[in-house]
PDB file of C-alpha atoms in Angstrom:
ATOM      1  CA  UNK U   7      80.748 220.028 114.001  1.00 48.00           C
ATOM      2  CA  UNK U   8      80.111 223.241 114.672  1.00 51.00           C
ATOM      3  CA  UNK U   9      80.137 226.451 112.042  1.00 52.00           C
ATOM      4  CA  UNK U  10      78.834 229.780 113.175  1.00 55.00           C
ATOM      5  CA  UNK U  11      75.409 228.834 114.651  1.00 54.00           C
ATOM      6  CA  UNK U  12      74.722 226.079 112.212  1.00 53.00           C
ATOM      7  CA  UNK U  13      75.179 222.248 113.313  1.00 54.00           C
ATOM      8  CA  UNK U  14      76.807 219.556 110.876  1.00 56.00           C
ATOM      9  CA  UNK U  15      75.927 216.372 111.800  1.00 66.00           C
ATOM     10  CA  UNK U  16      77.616 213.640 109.624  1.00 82.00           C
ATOM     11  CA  UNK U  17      75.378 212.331 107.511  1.00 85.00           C
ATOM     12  CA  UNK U  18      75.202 208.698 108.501  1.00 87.00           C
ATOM     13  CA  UNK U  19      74.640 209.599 112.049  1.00 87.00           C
ATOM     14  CA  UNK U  20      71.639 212.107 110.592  1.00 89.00           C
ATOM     15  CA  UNK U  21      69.811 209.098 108.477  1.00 91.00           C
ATOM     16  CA  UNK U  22      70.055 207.172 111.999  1.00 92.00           C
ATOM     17  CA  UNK U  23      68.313 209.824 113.672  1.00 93.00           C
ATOM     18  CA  UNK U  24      65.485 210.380 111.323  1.00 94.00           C
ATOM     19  CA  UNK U  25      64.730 206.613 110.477  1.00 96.00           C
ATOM     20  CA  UNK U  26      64.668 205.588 114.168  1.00 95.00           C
ATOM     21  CA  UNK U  27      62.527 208.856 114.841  1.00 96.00           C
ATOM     22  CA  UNK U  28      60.365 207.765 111.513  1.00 96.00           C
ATOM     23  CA  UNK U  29      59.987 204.033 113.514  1.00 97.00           C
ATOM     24  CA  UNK U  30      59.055 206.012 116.565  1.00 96.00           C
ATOM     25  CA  UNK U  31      56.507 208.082 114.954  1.00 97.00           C
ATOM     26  CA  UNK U  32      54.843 204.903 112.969  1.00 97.00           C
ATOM     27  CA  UNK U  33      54.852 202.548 116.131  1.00 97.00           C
ATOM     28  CA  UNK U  34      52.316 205.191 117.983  1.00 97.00           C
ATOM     29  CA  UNK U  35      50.500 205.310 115.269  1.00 97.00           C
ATOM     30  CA  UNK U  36      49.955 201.024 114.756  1.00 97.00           C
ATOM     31  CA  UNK U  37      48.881 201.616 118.580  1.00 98.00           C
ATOM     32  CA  UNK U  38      46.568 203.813 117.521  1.00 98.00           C
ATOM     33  CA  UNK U  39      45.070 201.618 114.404  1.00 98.00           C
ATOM     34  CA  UNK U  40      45.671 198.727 117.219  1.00 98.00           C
ATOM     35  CA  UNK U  41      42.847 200.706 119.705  1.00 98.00           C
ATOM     36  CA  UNK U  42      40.748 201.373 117.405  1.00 98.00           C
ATOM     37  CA  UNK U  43      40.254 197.663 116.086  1.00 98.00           C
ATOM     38  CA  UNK U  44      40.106 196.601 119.451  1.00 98.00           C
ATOM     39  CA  UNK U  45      37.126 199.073 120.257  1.00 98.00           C
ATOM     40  CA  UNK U  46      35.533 198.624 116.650  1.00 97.00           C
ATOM     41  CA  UNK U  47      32.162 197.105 118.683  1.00 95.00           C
ATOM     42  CA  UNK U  48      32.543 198.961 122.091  1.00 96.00           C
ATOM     43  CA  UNK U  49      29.337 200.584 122.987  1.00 96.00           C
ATOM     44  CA  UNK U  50      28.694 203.026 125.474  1.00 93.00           C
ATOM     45  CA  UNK U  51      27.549 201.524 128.923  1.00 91.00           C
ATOM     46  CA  UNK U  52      24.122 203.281 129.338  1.00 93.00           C
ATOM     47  CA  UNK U  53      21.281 203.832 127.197  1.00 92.00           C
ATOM     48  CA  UNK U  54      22.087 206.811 124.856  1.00 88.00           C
ATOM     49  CA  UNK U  55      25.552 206.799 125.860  1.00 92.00           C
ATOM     50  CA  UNK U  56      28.161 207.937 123.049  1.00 94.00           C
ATOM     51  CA  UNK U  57      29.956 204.696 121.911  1.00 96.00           C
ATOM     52  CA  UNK U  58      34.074 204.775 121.032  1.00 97.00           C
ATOM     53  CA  UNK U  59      35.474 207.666 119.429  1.00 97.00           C
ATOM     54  CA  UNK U  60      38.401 206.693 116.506  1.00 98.00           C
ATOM     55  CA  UNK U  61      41.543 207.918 117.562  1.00 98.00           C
ATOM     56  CA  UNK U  62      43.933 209.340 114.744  1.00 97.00           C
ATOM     57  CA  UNK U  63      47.516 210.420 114.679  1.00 97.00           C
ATOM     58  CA  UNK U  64      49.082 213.386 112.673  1.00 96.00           C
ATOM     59  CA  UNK U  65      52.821 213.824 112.284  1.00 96.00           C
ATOM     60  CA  UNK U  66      54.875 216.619 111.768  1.00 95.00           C
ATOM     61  CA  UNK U  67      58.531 217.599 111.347  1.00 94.00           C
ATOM     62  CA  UNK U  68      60.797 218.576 114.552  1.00 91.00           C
ATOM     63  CA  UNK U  69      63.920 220.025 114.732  1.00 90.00           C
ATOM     64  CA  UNK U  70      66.597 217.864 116.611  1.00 86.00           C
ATOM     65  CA  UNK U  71      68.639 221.275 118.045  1.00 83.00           C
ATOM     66  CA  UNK U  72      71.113 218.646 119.464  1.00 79.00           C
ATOM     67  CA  UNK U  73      72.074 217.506 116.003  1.00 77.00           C
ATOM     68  CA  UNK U  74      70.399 219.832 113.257  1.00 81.00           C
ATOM     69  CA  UNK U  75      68.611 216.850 111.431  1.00 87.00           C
ATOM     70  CA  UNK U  76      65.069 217.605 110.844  1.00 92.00           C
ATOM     71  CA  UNK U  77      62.910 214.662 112.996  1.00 94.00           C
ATOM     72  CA  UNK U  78      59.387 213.225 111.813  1.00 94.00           C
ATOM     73  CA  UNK U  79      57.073 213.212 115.012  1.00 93.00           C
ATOM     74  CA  UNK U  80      54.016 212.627 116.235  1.00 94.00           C
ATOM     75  CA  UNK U  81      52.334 216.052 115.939  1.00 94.00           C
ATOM     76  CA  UNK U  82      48.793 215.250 117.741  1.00 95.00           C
ATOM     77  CA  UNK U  83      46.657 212.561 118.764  1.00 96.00           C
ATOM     78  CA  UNK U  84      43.149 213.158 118.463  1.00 97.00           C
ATOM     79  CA  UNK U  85      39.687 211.999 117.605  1.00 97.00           C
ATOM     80  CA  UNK U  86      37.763 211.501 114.370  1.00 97.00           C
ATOM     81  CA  UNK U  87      34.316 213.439 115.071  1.00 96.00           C
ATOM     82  CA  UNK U  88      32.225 211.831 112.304  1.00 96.00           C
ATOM     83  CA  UNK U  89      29.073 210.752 113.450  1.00 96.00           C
ATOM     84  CA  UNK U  90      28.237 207.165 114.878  1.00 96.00           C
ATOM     85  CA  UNK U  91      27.115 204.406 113.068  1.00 94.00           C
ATOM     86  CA  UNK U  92      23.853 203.302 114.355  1.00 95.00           C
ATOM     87  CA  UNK U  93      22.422 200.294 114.622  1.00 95.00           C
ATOM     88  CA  UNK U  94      18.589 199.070 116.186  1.00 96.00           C
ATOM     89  CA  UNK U  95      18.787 196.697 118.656  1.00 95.00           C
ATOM     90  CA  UNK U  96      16.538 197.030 121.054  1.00 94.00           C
ATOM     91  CA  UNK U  97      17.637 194.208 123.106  1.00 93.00           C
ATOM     92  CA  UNK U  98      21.326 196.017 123.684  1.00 94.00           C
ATOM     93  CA  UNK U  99      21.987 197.429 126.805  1.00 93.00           C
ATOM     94  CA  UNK U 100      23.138 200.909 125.352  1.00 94.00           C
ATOM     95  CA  UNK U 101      19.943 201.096 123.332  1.00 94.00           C
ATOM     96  CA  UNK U 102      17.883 204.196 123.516  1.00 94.00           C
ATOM     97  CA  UNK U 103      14.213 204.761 123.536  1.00 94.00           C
ATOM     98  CA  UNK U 104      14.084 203.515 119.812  1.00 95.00           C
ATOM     99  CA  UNK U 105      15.679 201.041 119.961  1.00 95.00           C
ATOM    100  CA  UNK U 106      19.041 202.978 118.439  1.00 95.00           C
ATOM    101  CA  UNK U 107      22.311 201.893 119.528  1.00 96.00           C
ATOM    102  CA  UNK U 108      25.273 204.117 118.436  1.00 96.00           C
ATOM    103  CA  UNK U 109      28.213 202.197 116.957  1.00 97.00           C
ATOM    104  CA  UNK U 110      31.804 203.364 116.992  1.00 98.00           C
ATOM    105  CA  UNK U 111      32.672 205.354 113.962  1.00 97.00           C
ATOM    106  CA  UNK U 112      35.601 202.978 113.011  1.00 98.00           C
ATOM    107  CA  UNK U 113      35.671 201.728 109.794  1.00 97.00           C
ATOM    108  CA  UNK U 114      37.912 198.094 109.514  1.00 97.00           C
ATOM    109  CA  UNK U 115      39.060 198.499 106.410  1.00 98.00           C
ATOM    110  CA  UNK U 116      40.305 201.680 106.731  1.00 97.00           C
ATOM    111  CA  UNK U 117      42.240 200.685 109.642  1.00 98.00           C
ATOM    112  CA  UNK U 118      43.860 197.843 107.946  1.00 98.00           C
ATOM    113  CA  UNK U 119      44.833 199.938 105.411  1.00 98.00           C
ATOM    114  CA  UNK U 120      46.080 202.535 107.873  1.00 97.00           C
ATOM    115  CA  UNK U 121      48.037 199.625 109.481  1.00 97.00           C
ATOM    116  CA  UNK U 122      49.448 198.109 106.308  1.00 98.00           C
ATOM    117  CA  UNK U 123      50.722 201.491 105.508  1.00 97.00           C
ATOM    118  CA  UNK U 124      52.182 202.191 109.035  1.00 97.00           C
ATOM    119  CA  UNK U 125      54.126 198.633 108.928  1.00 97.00           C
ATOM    120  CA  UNK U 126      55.440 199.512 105.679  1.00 98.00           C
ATOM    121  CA  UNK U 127      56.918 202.714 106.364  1.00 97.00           C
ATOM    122  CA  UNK U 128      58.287 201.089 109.676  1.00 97.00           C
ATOM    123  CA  UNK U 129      60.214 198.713 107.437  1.00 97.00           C
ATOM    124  CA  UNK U 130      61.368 201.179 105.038  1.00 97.00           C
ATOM    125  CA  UNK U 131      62.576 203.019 108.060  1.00 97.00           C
ATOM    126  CA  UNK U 132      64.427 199.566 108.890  1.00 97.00           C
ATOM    127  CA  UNK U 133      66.262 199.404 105.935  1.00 98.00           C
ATOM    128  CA  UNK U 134      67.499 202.706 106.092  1.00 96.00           C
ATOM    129  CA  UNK U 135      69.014 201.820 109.536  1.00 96.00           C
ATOM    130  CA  UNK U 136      70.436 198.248 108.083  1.00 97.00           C
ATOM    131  CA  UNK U 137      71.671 199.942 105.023  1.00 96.00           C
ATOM    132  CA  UNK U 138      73.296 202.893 107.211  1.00 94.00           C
ATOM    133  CA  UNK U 139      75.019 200.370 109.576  1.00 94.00           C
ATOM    134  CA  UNK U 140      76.071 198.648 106.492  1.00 94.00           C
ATOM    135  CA  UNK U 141      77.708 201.637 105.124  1.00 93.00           C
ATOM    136  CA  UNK U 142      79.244 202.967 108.659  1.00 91.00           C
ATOM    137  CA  UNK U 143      80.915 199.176 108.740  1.00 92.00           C
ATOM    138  CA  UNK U 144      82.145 199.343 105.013  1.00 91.00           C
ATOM    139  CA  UNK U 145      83.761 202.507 105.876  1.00 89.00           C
ATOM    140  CA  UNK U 146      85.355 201.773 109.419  1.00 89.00           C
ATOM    141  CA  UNK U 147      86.441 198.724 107.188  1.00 90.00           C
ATOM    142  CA  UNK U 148      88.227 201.049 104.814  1.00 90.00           C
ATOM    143  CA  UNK U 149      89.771 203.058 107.189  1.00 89.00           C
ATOM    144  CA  UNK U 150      91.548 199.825 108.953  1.00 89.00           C
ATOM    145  CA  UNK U 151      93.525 198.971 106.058  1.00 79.00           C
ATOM    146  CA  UNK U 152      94.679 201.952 105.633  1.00 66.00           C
TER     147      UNK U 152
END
């Protein structure tokens, strides 16, 4: 619905659009906690070389101009640029002339923490949607026995 320039989108149809673009957002960013666990030993290949970088995720709000709802997004995708852990081990391939190896800067517990929280704002998101669809079919029910 449409009143001077401003878009009214029925509400129901608006908490669909920003809980399924609020599951969007969070399931990039478990891909990103997901990478970085995987790489939480990876090394670079020569001696000296930089090991892996953490990846992080920032969100932001977009404007849906189709409907008017305000969307959650992913806003960038970048790197964490604290320094590398390192290790000695002079026996690793990546070592340097010390001995030094340099570690990914990925800490495991903050990524599990980062991933619990992701997973539970994806469910929250769920439950909007179930309890939306719940509502839509109360009201469609309503409306037939009329």
């Amino acid at each position: 619905v449409r009143r001077g320039q401003v878009i009214v989108m029925d509400p129901l149809s608006a908490s669909l659009k920003i809980a399924g673009s609020g599951m969007e957002a969070q399931s990039t960013r478990l891909r990103i906690v997901s990478e970085n666990i995987a790489n939480a030993r990876t090394t670079g290949d020569t001696p000296g070389a930089d090991a892996y970088r953490r990846k992080t995720v920032s969100f932001g709000a977009e404007l849906d101009k189709a409907s008017g709802a305000t969307l959650v997004g992913v806003n960038k995708l970048g790197v964490d640029r604290s320094k590398f852990v390192e290790e000695f081990d002079p026996s690793h391939p990546a070592a340097d002339e010390r001995g030094i190896v340099k570690m990914p800067n990925v800490n495991l517990l903050i990524e599990m923490a980062d991933m619990r929280e992701a997973n539970r704002s994806y469910d929250a998101n769920l439950q909007t949607i179930r309890q939306t669809r719940d509502l839509i079919s109360a009201t469609l029910d309503l409306l037939k026995g009329q």
